Coordinates of C-alpha atoms in Angstrom, one line a residue:
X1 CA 11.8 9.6 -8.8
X2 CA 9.5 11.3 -6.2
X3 CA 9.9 14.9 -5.8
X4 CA 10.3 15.9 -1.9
X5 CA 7.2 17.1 -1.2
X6 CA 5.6 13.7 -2.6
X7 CA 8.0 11.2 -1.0
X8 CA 6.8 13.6 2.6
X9 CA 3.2 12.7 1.4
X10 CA 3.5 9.2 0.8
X11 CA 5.3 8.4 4.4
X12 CA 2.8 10.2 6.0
X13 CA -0.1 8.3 4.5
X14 CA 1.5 4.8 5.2
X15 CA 2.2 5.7 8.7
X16 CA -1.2 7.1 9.3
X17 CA -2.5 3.9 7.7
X18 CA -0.5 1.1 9.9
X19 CA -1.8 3.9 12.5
X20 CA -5.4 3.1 11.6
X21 CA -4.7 -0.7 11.3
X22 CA -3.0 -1.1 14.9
X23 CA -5.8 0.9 16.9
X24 CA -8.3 -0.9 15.0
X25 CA -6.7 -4.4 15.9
X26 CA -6.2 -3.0 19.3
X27 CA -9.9 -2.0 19.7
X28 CA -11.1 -5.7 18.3
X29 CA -8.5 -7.1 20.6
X30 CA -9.7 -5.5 23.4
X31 CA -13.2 -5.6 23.0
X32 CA -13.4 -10.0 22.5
X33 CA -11.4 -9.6 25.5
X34 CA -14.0 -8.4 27.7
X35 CA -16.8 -10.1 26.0
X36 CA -15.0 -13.1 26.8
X37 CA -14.5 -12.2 30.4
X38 CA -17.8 -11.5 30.6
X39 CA -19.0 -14.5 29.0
X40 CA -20.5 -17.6 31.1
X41 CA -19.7 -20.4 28.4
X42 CA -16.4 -21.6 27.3
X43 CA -17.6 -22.3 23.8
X44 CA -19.4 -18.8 23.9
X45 CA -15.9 -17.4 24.9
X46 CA -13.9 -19.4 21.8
X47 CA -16.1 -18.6 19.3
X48 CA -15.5 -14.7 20.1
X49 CA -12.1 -15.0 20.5
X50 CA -12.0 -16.8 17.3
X51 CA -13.8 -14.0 15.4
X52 CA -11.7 -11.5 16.7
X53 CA -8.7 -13.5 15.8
X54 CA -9.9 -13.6 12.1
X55 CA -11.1 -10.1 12.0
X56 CA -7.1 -8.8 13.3
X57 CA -6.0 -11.3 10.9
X58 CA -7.9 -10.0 7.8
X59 CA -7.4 -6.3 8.9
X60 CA -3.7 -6.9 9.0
X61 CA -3.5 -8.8 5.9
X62 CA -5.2 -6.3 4.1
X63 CA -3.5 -3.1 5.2
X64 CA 0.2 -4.9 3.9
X65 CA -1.3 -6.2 1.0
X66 CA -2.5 -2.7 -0.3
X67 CA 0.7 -1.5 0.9
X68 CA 2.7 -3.8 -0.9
X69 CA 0.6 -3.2 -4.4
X70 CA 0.7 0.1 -4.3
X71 CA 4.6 0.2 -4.1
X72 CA 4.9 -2.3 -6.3
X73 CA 2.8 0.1 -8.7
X74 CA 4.8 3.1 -8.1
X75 CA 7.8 1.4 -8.9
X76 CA 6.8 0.3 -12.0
X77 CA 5.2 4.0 -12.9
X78 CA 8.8 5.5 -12.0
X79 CA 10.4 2.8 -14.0
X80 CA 8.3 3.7 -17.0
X81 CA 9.1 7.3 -16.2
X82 CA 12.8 6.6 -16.1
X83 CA 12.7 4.5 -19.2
X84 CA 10.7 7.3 -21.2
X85 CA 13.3 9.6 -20.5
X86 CA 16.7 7.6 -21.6
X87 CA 14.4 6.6 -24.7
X88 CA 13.9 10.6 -25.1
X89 CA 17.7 11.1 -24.7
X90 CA 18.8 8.4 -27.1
X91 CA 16.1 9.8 -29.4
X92 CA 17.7 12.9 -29.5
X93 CA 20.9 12.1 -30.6
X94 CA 19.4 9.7 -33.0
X95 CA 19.2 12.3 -36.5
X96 CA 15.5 12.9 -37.4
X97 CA 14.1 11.4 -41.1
X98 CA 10.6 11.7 -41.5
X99 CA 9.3 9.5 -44.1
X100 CA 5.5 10.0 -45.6
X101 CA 4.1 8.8 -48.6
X102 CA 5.9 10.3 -51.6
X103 CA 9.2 10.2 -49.8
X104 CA 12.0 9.0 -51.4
X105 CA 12.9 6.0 -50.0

């Protein structure tokens, strides 16, 4: 498990990075907003809508799916970590024979 001062860590790095994600969408949002506004063409004002669309899109998509593999890999590391210990536990109770060459068998 994740000691207190680590757990604090983590939640404040995902919540600055959604943070970082949001006023970045917001920015792209707003700014294909007035370029379309101030746009003469309809097709003009698609096409940058469009853009902005994808670019939200692939911000978005990219933020959770960081997020998701890099809880996906702490879990497994604290799994490993658990399993390490019962194994060191069990190991422990287990009595010791050290066999080498020469050892009677």
């Amino acid at each position: 498990m994740l000691s207190k001062d680590k757990k604090k860590v983590q939640t404040t790095r995902a919540w600055t990075g959604l943070l970082v994600v949001v006023v970045g969408d917001v920015g792209v949002a707003l700014a294909a907003t007035l370029v379309a506004l101030h746009v003469t063409d309809d097709a003009q004002a698609v096409a940058v809508l469009t853009s902005a669309f994808t670019a939200i899109t692939a911000i978005s998509t990219a933020y959770f799916g960081i997020r998701a593999a890099a809880n996906a890999a702490q879990s497994a590391v604290d799994a490993a970590g658990e399993g390490q210990k019962d194994a060191a536990s069990a190991g422990a109770d287990a009595p010791q024979t050290i066999k080498g060459p020469g050892s009677p068998k």
